[in-house]
CSV table of C-alpha atoms in Angstrom, one decimal:
chain,number,residue,atom,x,y,z
B,1,MET,CA,-12.9,5.1,-6.7
B,2,ARG,CA,-11.3,8.6,-6.7
B,3,VAL,CA,-8.4,10.7,-5.5
B,4,ILE,CA,-9.5,12.2,-2.2
B,5,ALA,CA,-7.1,15.1,-1.6
B,6,GLY,CA,-4.2,17.0,-3.1
B,7,SER,CA,-3.3,18.1,-6.6
B,8,ALA,CA,-5.4,15.4,-8.3
B,9,LYS,CA,-8.4,15.7,-5.9
B,10,GLY,CA,-11.6,14.5,-7.3
B,11,ARG,CA,-10.1,12.6,-10.3
B,12,VAL,CA,-11.9,9.3,-10.9
B,13,LEU,CA,-9.6,6.3,-11.2
B,14,ARG,CA,-10.3,3.6,-13.7
B,15,PRO,CA,-10.4,0.1,-12.2
B,16,PRO,CA,-8.2,-2.5,-13.8
B,17,ARG,CA,-9.9,-4.8,-16.3
B,18,THR,CA,-9.3,-7.9,-14.1
B,19,SER,CA,-11.1,-9.5,-11.2
B,20,ALA,CA,-7.8,-10.3,-9.6
B,21,THR,CA,-7.6,-7.0,-7.7
B,22,ARG,CA,-9.6,-5.7,-4.8
B,23,PRO,CA,-9.4,-1.9,-4.8
B,24,ILE,CA,-9.3,-0.1,-1.5
B,25,THR,CA,-12.5,1.8,-0.6
B,26,ASP,CA,-12.4,5.5,-0.5
B,27,ARG,CA,-13.4,5.4,3.2
B,28,ALA,CA,-10.5,3.1,4.1
B,29,LYS,CA,-8.1,5.1,2.0
B,30,GLU,CA,-9.2,8.4,3.6
B,31,SER,CA,-8.7,6.8,7.1
B,32,LEU,CA,-5.2,5.5,6.1
B,33,PHE,CA,-4.1,8.9,4.8
B,34,GLY,CA,-5.5,10.6,7.9
B,35,ILE,CA,-3.0,8.6,9.8
B,36,LEU,CA,-0.1,8.9,7.4
B,37,ALA,CA,-0.7,12.6,6.4
B,38,PRO,CA,2.3,14.1,8.3
B,39,ARG,CA,4.7,11.6,6.7
B,40,ILE,CA,3.6,12.0,3.1
B,41,PRO,CA,5.1,15.4,1.9
B,42,GLY,CA,8.5,14.7,0.4
B,43,ALA,CA,8.3,10.9,0.9
B,44,ARG,CA,9.2,8.1,-1.3
B,45,PHE,CA,6.2,5.8,-1.5
B,46,LEU,CA,6.1,2.1,-2.4
B,47,ASP,CA,2.7,0.7,-3.5
B,48,LEU,CA,3.0,-3.1,-3.7
B,49,PHE,CA,0.2,-5.2,-5.0
B,50,ALA,CA,-0.8,-1.9,-6.5
B,51,GLY,CA,-4.0,-2.9,-8.3
B,52,THR,CA,-5.5,0.4,-9.5
B,53,GLY,CA,-2.6,2.4,-8.1
B,54,GLY,CA,-5.0,4.3,-5.9
B,55,VAL,CA,-2.9,4.3,-2.8
B,56,GLY,CA,0.3,5.4,-4.5
B,57,ILE,CA,-1.6,8.0,-6.6
B,58,GLU,CA,-3.2,9.4,-3.4
B,59,ALA,CA,0.3,9.7,-1.9
B,60,LEU,CA,1.6,11.5,-5.0
B,61,SER,CA,-1.4,13.8,-5.0
B,62,ARG,CA,-0.7,14.7,-1.4
B,63,GLY,CA,2.9,15.6,-2.0
B,64,ALA,CA,5.0,12.5,-2.0
B,65,ASP,CA,8.1,13.1,-4.2
B,66,ARG,CA,8.1,9.7,-5.9
B,67,ALA,CA,6.0,6.6,-5.9
B,68,THR,CA,6.9,3.1,-7.2
B,69,PHE,CA,4.0,0.8,-8.2
B,70,VAL,CA,4.6,-2.9,-8.4
B,71,GLU,CA,1.9,-5.2,-9.8
B,72,ARG,CA,2.1,-8.5,-11.8
B,73,SER,CA,-1.3,-8.3,-13.7
B,74,GLY,CA,-0.9,-6.9,-17.2
B,75,PRO,CA,-4.5,-5.4,-17.2
B,76,ALA,CA,-3.8,-3.8,-13.8
B,77,LEU,CA,-0.5,-2.3,-15.0
B,78,ALA,CA,-2.3,-0.8,-18.0
B,79,GLY,CA,-4.8,0.7,-15.6
B,80,ILE,CA,-2.1,2.1,-13.3
B,81,ARG,CA,-0.4,3.8,-16.2
B,82,HIS,CA,-3.7,5.2,-17.4
B,83,ASN,CA,-4.5,6.6,-14.0
B,84,LEU,CA,-1.1,8.2,-13.6
B,85,GLU,CA,-1.5,9.9,-16.9
B,86,ALA,CA,-5.1,11.0,-16.2
B,87,THR,CA,-4.0,12.5,-12.9
B,88,GLY,CA,-0.9,14.2,-14.3
B,89,LEU,CA,1.4,12.4,-11.8
B,90,ALA,CA,3.2,10.0,-14.2
B,91,GLU,CA,6.5,11.8,-14.3
B,92,ARG,CA,6.9,11.2,-10.5
B,93,ALA,CA,6.1,7.5,-10.8
B,94,GLU,CA,7.7,4.3,-11.7
B,95,VAL,CA,5.6,1.3,-12.7
B,96,ILE,CA,7.1,-2.2,-12.4
B,97,GLY,CA,5.5,-5.4,-13.7
B,98,ARG,CA,6.6,-8.0,-11.1
B,99,ASP,CA,5.2,-10.3,-8.5
B,100,VAL,CA,5.7,-9.1,-5.0
B,101,ILE,CA,5.0,-10.2,-1.4
B,102,PHE,CA,3.8,-7.3,0.6
B,103,VAL,CA,1.2,-4.8,1.8
B,104,ALA,CA,-2.3,-5.5,0.3
B,105,PRO,CA,-2.0,-9.0,-1.2
B,106,PRO,CA,-5.0,-11.1,-2.2
B,107,GLN,CA,-6.9,-12.1,0.9
B,108,TRP,CA,-7.0,-15.6,2.5
B,109,ARG,CA,-3.7,-16.8,1.1
B,110,GLY,CA,-1.5,-16.0,4.1
B,111,LEU,CA,0.6,-13.6,2.1
B,112,TRP,CA,0.6,-10.5,4.3
B,113,PRO,CA,2.3,-12.2,7.3
B,114,ARG,CA,4.9,-13.8,5.0
B,115,ALA,CA,5.5,-10.4,3.4
B,116,VAL,CA,6.1,-8.6,6.7
B,117,THR,CA,8.4,-11.4,7.9
B,118,LEU,CA,10.4,-11.1,4.7
B,119,LEU,CA,10.6,-7.3,5.1
B,120,ASP,CA,11.8,-7.9,8.7
B,121,ARG,CA,14.6,-10.1,7.4
B,122,GLU,CA,15.7,-7.3,5.1
B,123,PRO,CA,15.7,-4.2,7.3
B,124,GLY,CA,17.7,-2.2,4.7
B,125,TRP,CA,14.7,-2.1,2.4
B,126,LEU,CA,13.2,0.6,4.5
B,127,ALA,CA,14.5,4.1,5.0
B,128,GLY,CA,15.2,5.3,8.5
B,129,GLY,CA,12.0,6.2,10.3
B,130,ALA,CA,9.8,4.4,7.7
B,131,VAL,CA,6.5,2.8,8.5
B,132,ALA,CA,5.3,-0.3,6.8
B,133,VAL,CA,1.5,-0.8,6.5
B,134,ALA,CA,-0.1,-4.1,5.8
B,135,GLN,CA,-3.8,-4.1,4.6
B,136,HIS,CA,-5.7,-7.2,5.3
B,137,ASP,CA,-9.0,-8.6,6.5
B,138,PRO,CA,-9.3,-8.4,10.3
B,139,ALA,CA,-10.0,-12.2,10.5
B,140,GLU,CA,-6.5,-12.7,8.9
B,141,SER,CA,-4.7,-11.1,11.9
B,142,VAL,CA,-1.9,-13.3,13.4
B,143,PRO,CA,0.9,-12.5,15.8
B,144,LEU,CA,4.3,-12.2,14.2
B,145,ASP,CA,7.7,-13.0,15.6
B,146,LEU,CA,9.8,-10.1,14.3
B,147,ALA,CA,13.4,-9.1,15.0
B,148,HIS,CA,13.7,-5.7,13.3
B,149,LEU,CA,10.1,-4.5,13.1
B,150,GLU,CA,7.5,-4.1,15.9
B,151,LEU,CA,3.8,-3.7,15.8
B,152,ALA,CA,3.1,0.1,16.2
B,153,ASP,CA,-0.7,0.3,15.6
B,154,GLU,CA,-3.7,-1.4,14.2
B,155,ARG,CA,-6.8,0.3,12.8
B,156,THR,CA,-9.9,-1.5,11.6
B,157,TYR,CA,-12.5,0.0,9.2
B,158,GLY,CA,-15.2,-2.6,8.6
B,159,ARG,CA,-13.6,-5.5,6.7
B,160,VAL,CA,-10.2,-3.6,6.3
B,161,ARG,CA,-7.5,-3.7,8.9
B,162,PHE,CA,-4.3,-1.6,8.6
B,163,THR,CA,-1.5,-3.0,10.7
B,164,PHE,CA,1.4,-0.6,11.1
B,165,PHE,CA,5.0,-1.7,11.8
B,166,ALA,CA,8.0,0.5,12.7
B,167,ALA,CA,11.7,-0.3,13.0
B,168,ARG,CA,12.8,-1.4,16.5
B,169,GLU,CA,15.2,1.0,18.2
B,170,PRO,CA,18.7,-0.5,18.3
B,171,GLY,CA,19.8,-1.7,21.7
């Protein structure tokens, strides 16, 4: 697991000392950032269920202004802090030790649809023009009844699916 591009390109990230996380593969991360690349410079990035912090660190390395990492596991939090220091990106990051319901939760627990539904109920959590991305196993795909978000795209890379949601246009 490494930083793929940007100011910290090539830096190896230390995995957390816990089996409770499932780090994103370099291939899936590269595909995700190929899609998000135009949105990253100057962005504020939220990495929930952060695990190693690899996705938020990639965003910072590619020019995001700030990144917030939320993770509940103590060993994973220590790993995120270590990786931020090792990449020289710590001063643009905030690390929060809390439980969350969003983005790349543990598989097979039904958390990603509940997280997106919660986000849909609180549209003020996203900045204008924001995109929310849920990472999950393709077999976990389910249709969602959403009021403020709409399915914008889905991309599958082996056992990883990225489901993209965008705010509905008013009216």
